[in-house]
mmCIF file of C-alpha atoms in Angstrom:
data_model
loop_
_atom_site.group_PDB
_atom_site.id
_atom_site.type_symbol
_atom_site.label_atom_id
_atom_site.label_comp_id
_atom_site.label_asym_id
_atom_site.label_seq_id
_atom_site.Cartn_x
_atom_site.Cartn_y
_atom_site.Cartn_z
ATOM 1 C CA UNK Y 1 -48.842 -14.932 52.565
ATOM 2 C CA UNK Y 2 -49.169 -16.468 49.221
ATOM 3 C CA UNK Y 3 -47.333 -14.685 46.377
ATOM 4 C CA UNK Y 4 -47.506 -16.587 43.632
ATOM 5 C CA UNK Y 5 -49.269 -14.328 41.622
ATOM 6 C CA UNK Y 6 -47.816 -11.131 43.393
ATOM 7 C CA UNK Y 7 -46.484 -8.550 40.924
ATOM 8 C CA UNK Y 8 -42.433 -8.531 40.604
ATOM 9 C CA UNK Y 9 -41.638 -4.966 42.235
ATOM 10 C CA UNK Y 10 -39.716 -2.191 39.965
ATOM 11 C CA UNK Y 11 -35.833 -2.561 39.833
ATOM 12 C CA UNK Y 12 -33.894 -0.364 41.550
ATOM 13 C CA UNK Y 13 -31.564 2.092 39.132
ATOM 14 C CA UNK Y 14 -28.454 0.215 40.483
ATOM 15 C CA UNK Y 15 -30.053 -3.239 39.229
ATOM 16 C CA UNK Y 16 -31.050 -1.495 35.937
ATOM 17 C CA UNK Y 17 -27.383 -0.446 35.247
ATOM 18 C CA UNK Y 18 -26.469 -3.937 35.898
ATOM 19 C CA UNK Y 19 -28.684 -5.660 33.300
ATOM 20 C CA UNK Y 20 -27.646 -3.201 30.422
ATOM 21 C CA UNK Y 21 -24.181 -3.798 31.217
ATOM 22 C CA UNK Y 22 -24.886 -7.489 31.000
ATOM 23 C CA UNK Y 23 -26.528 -6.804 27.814
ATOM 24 C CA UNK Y 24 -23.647 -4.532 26.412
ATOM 25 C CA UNK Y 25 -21.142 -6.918 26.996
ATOM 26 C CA UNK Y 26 -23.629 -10.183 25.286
ATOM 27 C CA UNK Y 27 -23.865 -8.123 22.335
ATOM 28 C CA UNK Y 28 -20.005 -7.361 22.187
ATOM 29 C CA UNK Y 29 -19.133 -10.992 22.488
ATOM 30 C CA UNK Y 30 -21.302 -12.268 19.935
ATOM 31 C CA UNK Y 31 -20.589 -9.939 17.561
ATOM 32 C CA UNK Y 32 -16.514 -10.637 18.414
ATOM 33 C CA UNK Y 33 -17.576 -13.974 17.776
ATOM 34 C CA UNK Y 34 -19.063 -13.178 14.763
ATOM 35 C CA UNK Y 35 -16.212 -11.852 13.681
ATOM 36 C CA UNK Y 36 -13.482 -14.148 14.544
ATOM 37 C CA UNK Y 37 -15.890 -16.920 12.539
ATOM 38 C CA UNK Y 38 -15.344 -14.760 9.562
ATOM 39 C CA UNK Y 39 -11.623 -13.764 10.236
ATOM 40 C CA UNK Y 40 -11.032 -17.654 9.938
ATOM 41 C CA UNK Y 41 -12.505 -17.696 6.530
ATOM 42 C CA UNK Y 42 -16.671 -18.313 6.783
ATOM 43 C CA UNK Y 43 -16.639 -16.846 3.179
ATOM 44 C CA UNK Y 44 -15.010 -19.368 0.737
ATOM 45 C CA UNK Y 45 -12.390 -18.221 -1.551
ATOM 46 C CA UNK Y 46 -13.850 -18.430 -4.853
ATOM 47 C CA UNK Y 47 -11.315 -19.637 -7.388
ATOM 48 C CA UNK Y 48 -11.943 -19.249 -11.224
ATOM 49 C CA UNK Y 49 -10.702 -21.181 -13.810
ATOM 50 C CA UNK Y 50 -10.719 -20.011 -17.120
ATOM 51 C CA UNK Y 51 -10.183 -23.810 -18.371
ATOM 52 C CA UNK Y 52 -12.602 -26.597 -18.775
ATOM 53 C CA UNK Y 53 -12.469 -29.672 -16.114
ATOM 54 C CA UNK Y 54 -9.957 -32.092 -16.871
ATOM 55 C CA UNK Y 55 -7.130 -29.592 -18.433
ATOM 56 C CA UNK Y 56 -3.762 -29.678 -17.003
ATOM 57 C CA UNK Y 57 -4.295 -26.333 -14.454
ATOM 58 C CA UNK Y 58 -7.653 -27.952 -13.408
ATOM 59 C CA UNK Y 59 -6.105 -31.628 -12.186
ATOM 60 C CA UNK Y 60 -3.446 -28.946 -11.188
ATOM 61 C CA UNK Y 61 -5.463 -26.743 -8.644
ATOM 62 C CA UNK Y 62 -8.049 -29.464 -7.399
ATOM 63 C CA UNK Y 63 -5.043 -31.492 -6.243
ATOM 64 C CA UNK Y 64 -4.246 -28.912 -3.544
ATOM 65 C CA UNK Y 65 -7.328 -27.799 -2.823
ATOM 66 C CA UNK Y 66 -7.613 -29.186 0.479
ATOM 67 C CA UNK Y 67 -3.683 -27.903 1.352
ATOM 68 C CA UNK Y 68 -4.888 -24.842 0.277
ATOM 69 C CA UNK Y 69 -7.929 -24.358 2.470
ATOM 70 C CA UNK Y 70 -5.812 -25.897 5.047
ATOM 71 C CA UNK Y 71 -3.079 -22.784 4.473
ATOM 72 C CA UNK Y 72 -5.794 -20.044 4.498
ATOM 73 C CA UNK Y 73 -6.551 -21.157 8.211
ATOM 74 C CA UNK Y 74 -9.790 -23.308 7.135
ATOM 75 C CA UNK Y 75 -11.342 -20.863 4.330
ATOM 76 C CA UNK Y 76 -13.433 -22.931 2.474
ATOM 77 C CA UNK Y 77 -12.131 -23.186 -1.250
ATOM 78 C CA UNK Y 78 -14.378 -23.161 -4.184
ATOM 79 C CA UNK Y 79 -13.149 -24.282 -7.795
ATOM 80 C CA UNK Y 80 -15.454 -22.974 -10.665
ATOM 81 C CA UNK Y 81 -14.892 -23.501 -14.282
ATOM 82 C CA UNK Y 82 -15.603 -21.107 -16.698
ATOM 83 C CA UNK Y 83 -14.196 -22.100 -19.805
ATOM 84 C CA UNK Y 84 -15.089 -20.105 -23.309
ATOM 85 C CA UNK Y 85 -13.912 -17.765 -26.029
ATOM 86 C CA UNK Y 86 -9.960 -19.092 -25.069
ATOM 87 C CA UNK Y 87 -10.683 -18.116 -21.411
ATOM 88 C CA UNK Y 88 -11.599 -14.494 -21.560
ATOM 89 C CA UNK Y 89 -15.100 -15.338 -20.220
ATOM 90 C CA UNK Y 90 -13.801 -16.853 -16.899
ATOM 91 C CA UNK Y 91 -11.137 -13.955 -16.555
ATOM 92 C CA UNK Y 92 -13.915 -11.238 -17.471
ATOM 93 C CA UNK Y 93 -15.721 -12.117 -14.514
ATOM 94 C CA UNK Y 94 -12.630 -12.505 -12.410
ATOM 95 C CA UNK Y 95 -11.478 -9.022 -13.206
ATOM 96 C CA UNK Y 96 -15.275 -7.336 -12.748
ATOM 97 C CA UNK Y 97 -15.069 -9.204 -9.016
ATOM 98 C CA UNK Y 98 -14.942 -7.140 -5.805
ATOM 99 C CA UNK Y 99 -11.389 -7.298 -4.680
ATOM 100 C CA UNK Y 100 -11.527 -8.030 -1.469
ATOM 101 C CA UNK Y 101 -9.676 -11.351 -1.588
ATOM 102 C CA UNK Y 102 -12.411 -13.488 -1.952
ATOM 103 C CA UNK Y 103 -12.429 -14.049 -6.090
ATOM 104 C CA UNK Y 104 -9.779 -14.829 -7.594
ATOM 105 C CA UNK Y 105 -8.603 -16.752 -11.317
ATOM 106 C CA UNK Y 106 -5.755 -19.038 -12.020
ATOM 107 C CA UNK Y 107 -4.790 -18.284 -15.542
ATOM 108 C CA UNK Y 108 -2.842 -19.597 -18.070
ATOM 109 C CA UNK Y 109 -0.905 -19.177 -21.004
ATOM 110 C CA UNK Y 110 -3.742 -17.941 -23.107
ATOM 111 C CA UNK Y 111 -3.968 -15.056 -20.745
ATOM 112 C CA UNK Y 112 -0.563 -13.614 -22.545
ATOM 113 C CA UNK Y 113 -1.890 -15.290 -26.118
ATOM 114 C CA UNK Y 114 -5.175 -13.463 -26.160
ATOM 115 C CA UNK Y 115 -4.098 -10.281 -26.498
ATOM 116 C CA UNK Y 116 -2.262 -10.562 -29.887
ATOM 117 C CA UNK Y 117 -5.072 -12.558 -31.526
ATOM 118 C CA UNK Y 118 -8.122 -11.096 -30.493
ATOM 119 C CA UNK Y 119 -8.672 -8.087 -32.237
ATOM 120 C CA UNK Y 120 -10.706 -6.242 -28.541
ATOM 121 C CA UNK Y 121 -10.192 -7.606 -25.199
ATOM 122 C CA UNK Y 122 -13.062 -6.639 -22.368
ATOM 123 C CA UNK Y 123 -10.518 -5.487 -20.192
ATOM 124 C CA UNK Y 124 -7.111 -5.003 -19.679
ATOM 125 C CA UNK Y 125 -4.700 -7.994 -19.848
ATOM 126 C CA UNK Y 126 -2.462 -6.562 -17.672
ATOM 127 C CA UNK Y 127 -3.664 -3.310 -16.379
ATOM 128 C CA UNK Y 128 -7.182 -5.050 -14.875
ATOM 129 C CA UNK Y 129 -5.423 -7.691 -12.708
ATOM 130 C CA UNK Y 130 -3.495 -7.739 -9.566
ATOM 131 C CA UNK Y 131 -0.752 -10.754 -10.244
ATOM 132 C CA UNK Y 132 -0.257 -12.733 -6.861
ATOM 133 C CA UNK Y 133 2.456 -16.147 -8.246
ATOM 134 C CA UNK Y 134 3.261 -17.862 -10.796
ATOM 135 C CA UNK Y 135 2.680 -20.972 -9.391
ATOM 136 C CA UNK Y 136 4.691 -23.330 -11.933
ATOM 137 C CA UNK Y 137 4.477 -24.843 -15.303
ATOM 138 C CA UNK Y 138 3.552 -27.750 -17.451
ATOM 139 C CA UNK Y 139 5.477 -29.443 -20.761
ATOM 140 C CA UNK Y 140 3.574 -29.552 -23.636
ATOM 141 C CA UNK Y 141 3.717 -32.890 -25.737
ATOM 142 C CA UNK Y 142 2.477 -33.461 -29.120
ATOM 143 C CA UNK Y 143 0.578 -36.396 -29.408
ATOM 144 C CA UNK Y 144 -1.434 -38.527 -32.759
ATOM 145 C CA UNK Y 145 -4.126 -40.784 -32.529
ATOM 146 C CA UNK Y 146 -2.004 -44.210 -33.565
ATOM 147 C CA UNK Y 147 -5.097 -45.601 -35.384
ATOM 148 C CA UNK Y 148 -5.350 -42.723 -37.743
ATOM 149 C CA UNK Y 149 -1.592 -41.926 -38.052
ATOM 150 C CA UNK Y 150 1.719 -43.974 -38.890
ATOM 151 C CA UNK Y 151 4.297 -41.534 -38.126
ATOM 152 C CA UNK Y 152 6.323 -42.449 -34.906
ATOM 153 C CA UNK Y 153 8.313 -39.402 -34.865
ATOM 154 C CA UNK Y 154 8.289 -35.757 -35.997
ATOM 155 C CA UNK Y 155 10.395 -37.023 -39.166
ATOM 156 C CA UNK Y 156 8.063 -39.244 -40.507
ATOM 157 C CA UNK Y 157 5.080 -36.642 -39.139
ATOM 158 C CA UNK Y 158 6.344 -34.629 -41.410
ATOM 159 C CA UNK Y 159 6.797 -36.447 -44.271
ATOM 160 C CA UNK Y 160 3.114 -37.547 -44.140
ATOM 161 C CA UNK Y 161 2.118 -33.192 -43.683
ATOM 162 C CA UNK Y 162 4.328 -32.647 -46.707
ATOM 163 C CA UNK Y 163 2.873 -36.008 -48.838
ATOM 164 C CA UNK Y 164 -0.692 -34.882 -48.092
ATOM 165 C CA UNK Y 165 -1.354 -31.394 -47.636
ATOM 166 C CA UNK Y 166 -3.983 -29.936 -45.624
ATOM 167 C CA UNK Y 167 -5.492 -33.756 -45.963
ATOM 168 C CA UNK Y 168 -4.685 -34.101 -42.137
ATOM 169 C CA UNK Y 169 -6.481 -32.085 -39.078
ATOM 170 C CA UNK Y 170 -5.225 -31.337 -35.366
ATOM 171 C CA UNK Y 171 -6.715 -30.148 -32.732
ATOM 172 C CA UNK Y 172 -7.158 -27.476 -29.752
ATOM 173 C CA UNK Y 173 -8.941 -26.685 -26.674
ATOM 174 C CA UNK Y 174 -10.523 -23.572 -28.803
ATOM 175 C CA UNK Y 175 -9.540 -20.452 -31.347
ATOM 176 C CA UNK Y 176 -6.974 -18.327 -30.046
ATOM 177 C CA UNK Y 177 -5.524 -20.889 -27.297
ATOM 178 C CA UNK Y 178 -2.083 -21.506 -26.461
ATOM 179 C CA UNK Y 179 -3.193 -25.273 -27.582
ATOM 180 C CA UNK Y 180 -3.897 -23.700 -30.957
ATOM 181 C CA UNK Y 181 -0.831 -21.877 -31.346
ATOM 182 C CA UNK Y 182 0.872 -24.712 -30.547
ATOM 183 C CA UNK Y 183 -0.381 -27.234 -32.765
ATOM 184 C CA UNK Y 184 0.549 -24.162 -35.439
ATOM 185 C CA UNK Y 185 3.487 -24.035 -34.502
ATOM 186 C CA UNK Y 186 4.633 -27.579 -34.790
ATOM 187 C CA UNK Y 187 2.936 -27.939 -37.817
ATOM 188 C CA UNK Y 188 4.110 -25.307 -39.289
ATOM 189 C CA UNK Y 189 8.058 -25.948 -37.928
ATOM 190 C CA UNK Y 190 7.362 -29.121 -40.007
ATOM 191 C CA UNK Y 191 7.044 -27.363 -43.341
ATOM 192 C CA UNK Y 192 3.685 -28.599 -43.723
ATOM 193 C CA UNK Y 193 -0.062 -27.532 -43.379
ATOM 194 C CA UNK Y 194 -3.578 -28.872 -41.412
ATOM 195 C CA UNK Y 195 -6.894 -28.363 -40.757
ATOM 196 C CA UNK Y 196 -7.644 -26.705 -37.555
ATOM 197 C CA UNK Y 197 -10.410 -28.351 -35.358
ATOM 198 C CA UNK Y 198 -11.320 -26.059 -32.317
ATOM 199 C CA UNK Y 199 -12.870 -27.614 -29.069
ATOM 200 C CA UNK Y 200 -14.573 -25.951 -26.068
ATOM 201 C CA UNK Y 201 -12.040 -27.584 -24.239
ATOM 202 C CA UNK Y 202 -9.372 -29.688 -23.231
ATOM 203 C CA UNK Y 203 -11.443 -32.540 -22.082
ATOM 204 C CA UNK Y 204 -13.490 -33.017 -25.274
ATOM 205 C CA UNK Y 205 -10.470 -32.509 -27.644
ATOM 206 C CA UNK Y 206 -8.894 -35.461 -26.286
ATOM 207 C CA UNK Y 207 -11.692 -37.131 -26.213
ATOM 208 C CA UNK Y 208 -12.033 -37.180 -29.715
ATOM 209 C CA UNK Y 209 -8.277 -37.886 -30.271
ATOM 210 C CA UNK Y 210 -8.696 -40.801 -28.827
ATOM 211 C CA UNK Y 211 -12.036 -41.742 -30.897
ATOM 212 C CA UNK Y 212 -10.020 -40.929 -33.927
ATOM 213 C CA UNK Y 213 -12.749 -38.288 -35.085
ATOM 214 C CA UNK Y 214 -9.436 -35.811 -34.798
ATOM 215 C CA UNK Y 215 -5.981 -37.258 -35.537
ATOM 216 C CA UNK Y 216 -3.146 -35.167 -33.681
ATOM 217 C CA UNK Y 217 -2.938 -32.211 -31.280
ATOM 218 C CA UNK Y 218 -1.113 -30.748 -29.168
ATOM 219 C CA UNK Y 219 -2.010 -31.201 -25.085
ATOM 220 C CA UNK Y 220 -0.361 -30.965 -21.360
ATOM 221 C CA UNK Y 221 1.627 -33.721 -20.631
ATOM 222 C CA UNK Y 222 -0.744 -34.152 -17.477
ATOM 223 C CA UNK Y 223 -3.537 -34.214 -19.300
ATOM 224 C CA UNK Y 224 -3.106 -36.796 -21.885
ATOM 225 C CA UNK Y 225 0.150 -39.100 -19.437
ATOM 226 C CA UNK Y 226 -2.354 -41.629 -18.712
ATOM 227 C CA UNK Y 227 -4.058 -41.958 -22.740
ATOM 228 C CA UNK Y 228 -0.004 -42.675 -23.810
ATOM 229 C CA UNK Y 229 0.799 -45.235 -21.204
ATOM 230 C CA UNK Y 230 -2.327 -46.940 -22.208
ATOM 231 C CA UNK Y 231 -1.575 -46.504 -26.002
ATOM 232 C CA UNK Y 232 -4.335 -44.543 -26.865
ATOM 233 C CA UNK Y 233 -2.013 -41.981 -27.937
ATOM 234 C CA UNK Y 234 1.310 -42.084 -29.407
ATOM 235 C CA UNK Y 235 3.838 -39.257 -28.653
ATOM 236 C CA UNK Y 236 5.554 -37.462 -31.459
ATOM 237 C CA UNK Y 237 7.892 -35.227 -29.480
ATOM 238 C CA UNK Y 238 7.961 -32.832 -26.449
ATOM 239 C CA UNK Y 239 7.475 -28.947 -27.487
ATOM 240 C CA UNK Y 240 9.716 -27.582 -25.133
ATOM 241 C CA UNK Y 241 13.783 -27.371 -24.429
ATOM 242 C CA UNK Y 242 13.845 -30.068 -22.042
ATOM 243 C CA UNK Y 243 12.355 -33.906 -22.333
ATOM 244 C CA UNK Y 244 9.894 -34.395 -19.587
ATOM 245 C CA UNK Y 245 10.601 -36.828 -16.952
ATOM 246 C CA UNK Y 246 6.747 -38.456 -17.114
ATOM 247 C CA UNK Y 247 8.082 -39.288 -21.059
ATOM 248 C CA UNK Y 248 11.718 -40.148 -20.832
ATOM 249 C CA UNK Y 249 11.694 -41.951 -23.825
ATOM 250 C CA UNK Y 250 9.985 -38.844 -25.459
ATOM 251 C CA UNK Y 251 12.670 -36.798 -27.365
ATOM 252 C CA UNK Y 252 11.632 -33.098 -27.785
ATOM 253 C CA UNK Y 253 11.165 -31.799 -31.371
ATOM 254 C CA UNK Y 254 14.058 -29.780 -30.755
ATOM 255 C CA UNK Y 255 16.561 -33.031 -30.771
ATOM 256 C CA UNK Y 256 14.584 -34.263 -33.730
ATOM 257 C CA UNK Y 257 15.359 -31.663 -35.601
ATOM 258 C CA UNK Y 258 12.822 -28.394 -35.254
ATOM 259 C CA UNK Y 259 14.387 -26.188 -32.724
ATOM 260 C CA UNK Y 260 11.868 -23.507 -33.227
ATOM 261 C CA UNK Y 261 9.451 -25.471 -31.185
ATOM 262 C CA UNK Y 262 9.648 -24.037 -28.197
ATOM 263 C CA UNK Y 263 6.740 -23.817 -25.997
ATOM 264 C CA UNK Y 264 5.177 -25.053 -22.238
ATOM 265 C CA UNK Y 265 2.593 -24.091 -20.285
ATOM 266 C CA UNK Y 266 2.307 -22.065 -16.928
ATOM 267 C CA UNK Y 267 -0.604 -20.956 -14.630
ATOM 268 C CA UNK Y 268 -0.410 -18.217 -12.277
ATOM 269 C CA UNK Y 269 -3.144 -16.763 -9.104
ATOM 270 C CA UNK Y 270 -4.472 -13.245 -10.197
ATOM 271 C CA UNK Y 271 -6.717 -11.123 -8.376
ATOM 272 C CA UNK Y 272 -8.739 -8.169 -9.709
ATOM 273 C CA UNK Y 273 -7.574 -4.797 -10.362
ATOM 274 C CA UNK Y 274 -7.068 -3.232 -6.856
ATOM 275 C CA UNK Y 275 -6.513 -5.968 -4.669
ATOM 276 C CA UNK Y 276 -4.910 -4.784 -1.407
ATOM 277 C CA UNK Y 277 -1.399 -5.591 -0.699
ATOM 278 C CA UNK Y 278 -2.246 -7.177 2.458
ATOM 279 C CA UNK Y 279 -4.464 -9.424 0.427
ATOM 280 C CA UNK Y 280 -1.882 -10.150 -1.876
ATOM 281 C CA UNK Y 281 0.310 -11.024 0.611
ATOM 282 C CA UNK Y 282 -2.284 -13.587 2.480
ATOM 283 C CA UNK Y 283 -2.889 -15.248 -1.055
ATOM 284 C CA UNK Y 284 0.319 -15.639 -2.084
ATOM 285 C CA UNK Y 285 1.693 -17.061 1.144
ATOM 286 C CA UNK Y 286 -0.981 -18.910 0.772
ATOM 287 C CA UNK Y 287 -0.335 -20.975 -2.487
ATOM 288 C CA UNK Y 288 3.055 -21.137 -1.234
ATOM 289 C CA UNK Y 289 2.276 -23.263 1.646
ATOM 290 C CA UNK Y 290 -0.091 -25.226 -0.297
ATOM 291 C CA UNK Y 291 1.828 -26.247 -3.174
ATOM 292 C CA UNK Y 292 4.562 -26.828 -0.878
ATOM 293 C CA UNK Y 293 2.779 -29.555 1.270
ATOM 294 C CA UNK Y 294 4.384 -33.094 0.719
ATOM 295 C CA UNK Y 295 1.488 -34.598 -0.960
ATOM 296 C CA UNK Y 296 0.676 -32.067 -3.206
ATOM 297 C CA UNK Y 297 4.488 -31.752 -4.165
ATOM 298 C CA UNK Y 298 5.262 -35.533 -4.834
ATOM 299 C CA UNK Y 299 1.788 -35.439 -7.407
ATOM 300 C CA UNK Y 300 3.464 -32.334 -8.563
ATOM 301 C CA UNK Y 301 7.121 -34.285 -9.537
ATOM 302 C CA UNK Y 302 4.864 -37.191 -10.563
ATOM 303 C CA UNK Y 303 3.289 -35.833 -13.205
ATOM 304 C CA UNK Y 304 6.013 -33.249 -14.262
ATOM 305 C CA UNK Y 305 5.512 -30.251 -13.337
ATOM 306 C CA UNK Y 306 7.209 -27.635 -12.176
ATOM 307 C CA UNK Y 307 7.040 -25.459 -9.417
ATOM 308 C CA UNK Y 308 7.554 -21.821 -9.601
ATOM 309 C CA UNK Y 309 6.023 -19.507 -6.926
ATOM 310 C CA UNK Y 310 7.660 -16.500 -7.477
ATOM 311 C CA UNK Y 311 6.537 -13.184 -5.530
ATOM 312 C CA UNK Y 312 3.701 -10.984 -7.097
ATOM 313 C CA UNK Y 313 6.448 -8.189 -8.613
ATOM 314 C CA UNK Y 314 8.141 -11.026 -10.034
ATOM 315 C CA UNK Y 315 4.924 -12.206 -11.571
ATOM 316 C CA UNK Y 316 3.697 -9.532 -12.815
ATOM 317 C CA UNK Y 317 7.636 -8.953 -15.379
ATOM 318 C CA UNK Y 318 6.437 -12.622 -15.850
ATOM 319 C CA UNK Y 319 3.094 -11.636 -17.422
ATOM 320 C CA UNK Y 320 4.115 -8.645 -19.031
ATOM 321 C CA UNK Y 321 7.158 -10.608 -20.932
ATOM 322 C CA UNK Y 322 5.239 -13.330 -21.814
ATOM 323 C CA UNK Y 323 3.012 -11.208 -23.759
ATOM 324 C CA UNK Y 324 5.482 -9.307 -25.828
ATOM 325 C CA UNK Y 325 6.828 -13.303 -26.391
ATOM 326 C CA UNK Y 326 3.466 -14.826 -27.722
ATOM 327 C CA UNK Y 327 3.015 -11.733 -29.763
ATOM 328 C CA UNK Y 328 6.400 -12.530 -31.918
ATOM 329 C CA UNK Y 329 5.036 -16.208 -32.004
ATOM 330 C CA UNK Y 330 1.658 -15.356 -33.342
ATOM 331 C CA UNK Y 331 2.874 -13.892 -35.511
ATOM 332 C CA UNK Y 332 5.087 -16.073 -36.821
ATOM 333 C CA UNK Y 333 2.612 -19.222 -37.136
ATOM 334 C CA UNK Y 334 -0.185 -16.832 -38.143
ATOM 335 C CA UNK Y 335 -2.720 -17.569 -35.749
ATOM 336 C CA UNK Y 336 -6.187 -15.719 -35.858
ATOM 337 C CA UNK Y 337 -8.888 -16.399 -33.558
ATOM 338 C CA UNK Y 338 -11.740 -16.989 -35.959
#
């Protein structure tokens, strides 16, 4: 008999039982699958930076990018800059994110700064973040553009300050920065006075140093190492305690005579208000891994920096100090974000 075309007959409740257990379990494992996809980090870890491309942090965090992806199991990292109003607008949006570990910042000094020269934050410096590490630091140097100025050291810097008041400029990476204050401060530590000449960023302010259309400034030593080995800059003196090791020949303006010079940067991993311990934990562990891969360590000693990585309590007395210390400083070199 031919039964191509003969109707299939009915299954049997037995056989019916067997398909939607087949079907029950199809559905479990994708979805299982589905999950462990997303367990090993589908959604990228979104990574603000309140700091134009090119600053210190910025060569800083792409440099273990990959080692950091690597550490969070494969989670793809993304690095967005949002520089502006000395970094508020990148943390503002860092702070408003979800916090479900998946948006985070990397701030910097002018997260402690902006408090005690901006008259109204839009959120809490300290009460609207969740500090995960302080991942390490960076010496500041203060540099001149040798076309437009003599001086070889902060002696003769200031001799030229005092011989031509306000005649002189410097520059920053904007109003309100820890680049600002600093360039107040070692003017100021000098005896003498200069125009201010805010930038956007790090990247066009030394830029323009290098032009000559600004003549000194203060800057990472990471971010301006390669313009003073080529002699597009000329070092003046390092602003913090210790001489860095990138500048050996670099005496700080302590030695030279202005011990109230005092300053470095730092950059630390915060997550918005309410992240979940758990999360805090995974991040930190995290960074710790990352920035301890060989690679990213030996590009770390290479260009001077300094590793910190402290826990998230430890961070967050970090923060909080920090703030009270700017405030004095402010203060004291009369810094207003205009």
């Amino acid at each position: 008999m031919n039964t191509t075309n003969a109707h299939p007959l009915p299954a049997g409740p037995a056989t019916l039982r067997r398909r939607t257990l087949m079907a029950c379990s199809a559905a479990v494992i994708t979805l299982g699958l589905a999950g462990a996809a997303h367990a090993q980090g589908s959604t990228p870890l979104r990574v603000i930076l309140p700091v134009s491309a090119g600053s210190g942090v910025d060569v800083i965090l792409r440099s273990a990018q990959v080692a950091l992806s690597k550490a969070l199991g494969g989670q793809p990292v993304v690095i967005e800059n949002m520089p502006g109003a000395g970094g508020i607008t990148g943390t503002q949006a860092a702070v408003r994110a979800a916090p479900d570990g998946n948006t985070i910042a990397v701030v910097s000094n002018n997260h402690a700064v902006n408090p005690s020269v901006f008259r109204k934050l839009p959120y809490d410096s300290l009460g609207d973040i969740t500090p995960i590490t302080v991942i390490g630091g960076s010496p500041f140097v203060f540099v001149v553009n040798p076309a437009k100025v003599t001086a070889r050291n902060a002696r003769e810097l200031q001799v030229l300050l005092k011989g031509r008041p306000g005649e002189l400029n410097f520059a920053s990476s904007g109003n309100g920065t820890i680049i600002h204050l600093a360039g107040e401060l070692a003017v100021s530590e000098m005896g003498g006075s200069a125009r201010h000449i805010p930038y956007k960023g790090m990247g066009s302010m030394i830029t323009d140093l290098m032009s000559g259309q600004v003549e000194m400034g203060a800057a990472a030593v990471v971010a301006v190492q390669g313009q003073i080995k080529a002699g597009q800059l000329r070092p003046i003196g390092v602003m913090g305690k210790e001489r860095a090791s990138a500048l050996p020949d670099v005496p700080t303006l302590a030695e030279q005579g202005f011990p109230g010079v005092d300053i470095a940067g730092w950059f630390a991993a915060v997550g918005p208000k309410g992240l979940a311990p758990a999360q805090v934990r995974r991040l930190h562990d995290a960074f710790v891994t990352a920035f301890n891969d060989p690679e990213v360590k030996a590009g770390f000693a290479k260009r001077d920096d300094q590793l910190i990585l402290n826990s998230a309590e430890e961070a967050a007395r970090f923060l909080k100090s920090e703030q009270e210390r700017y405030a004095a400083l402010v203060k004291k070199a009369n810094v207003i974000a205009e």
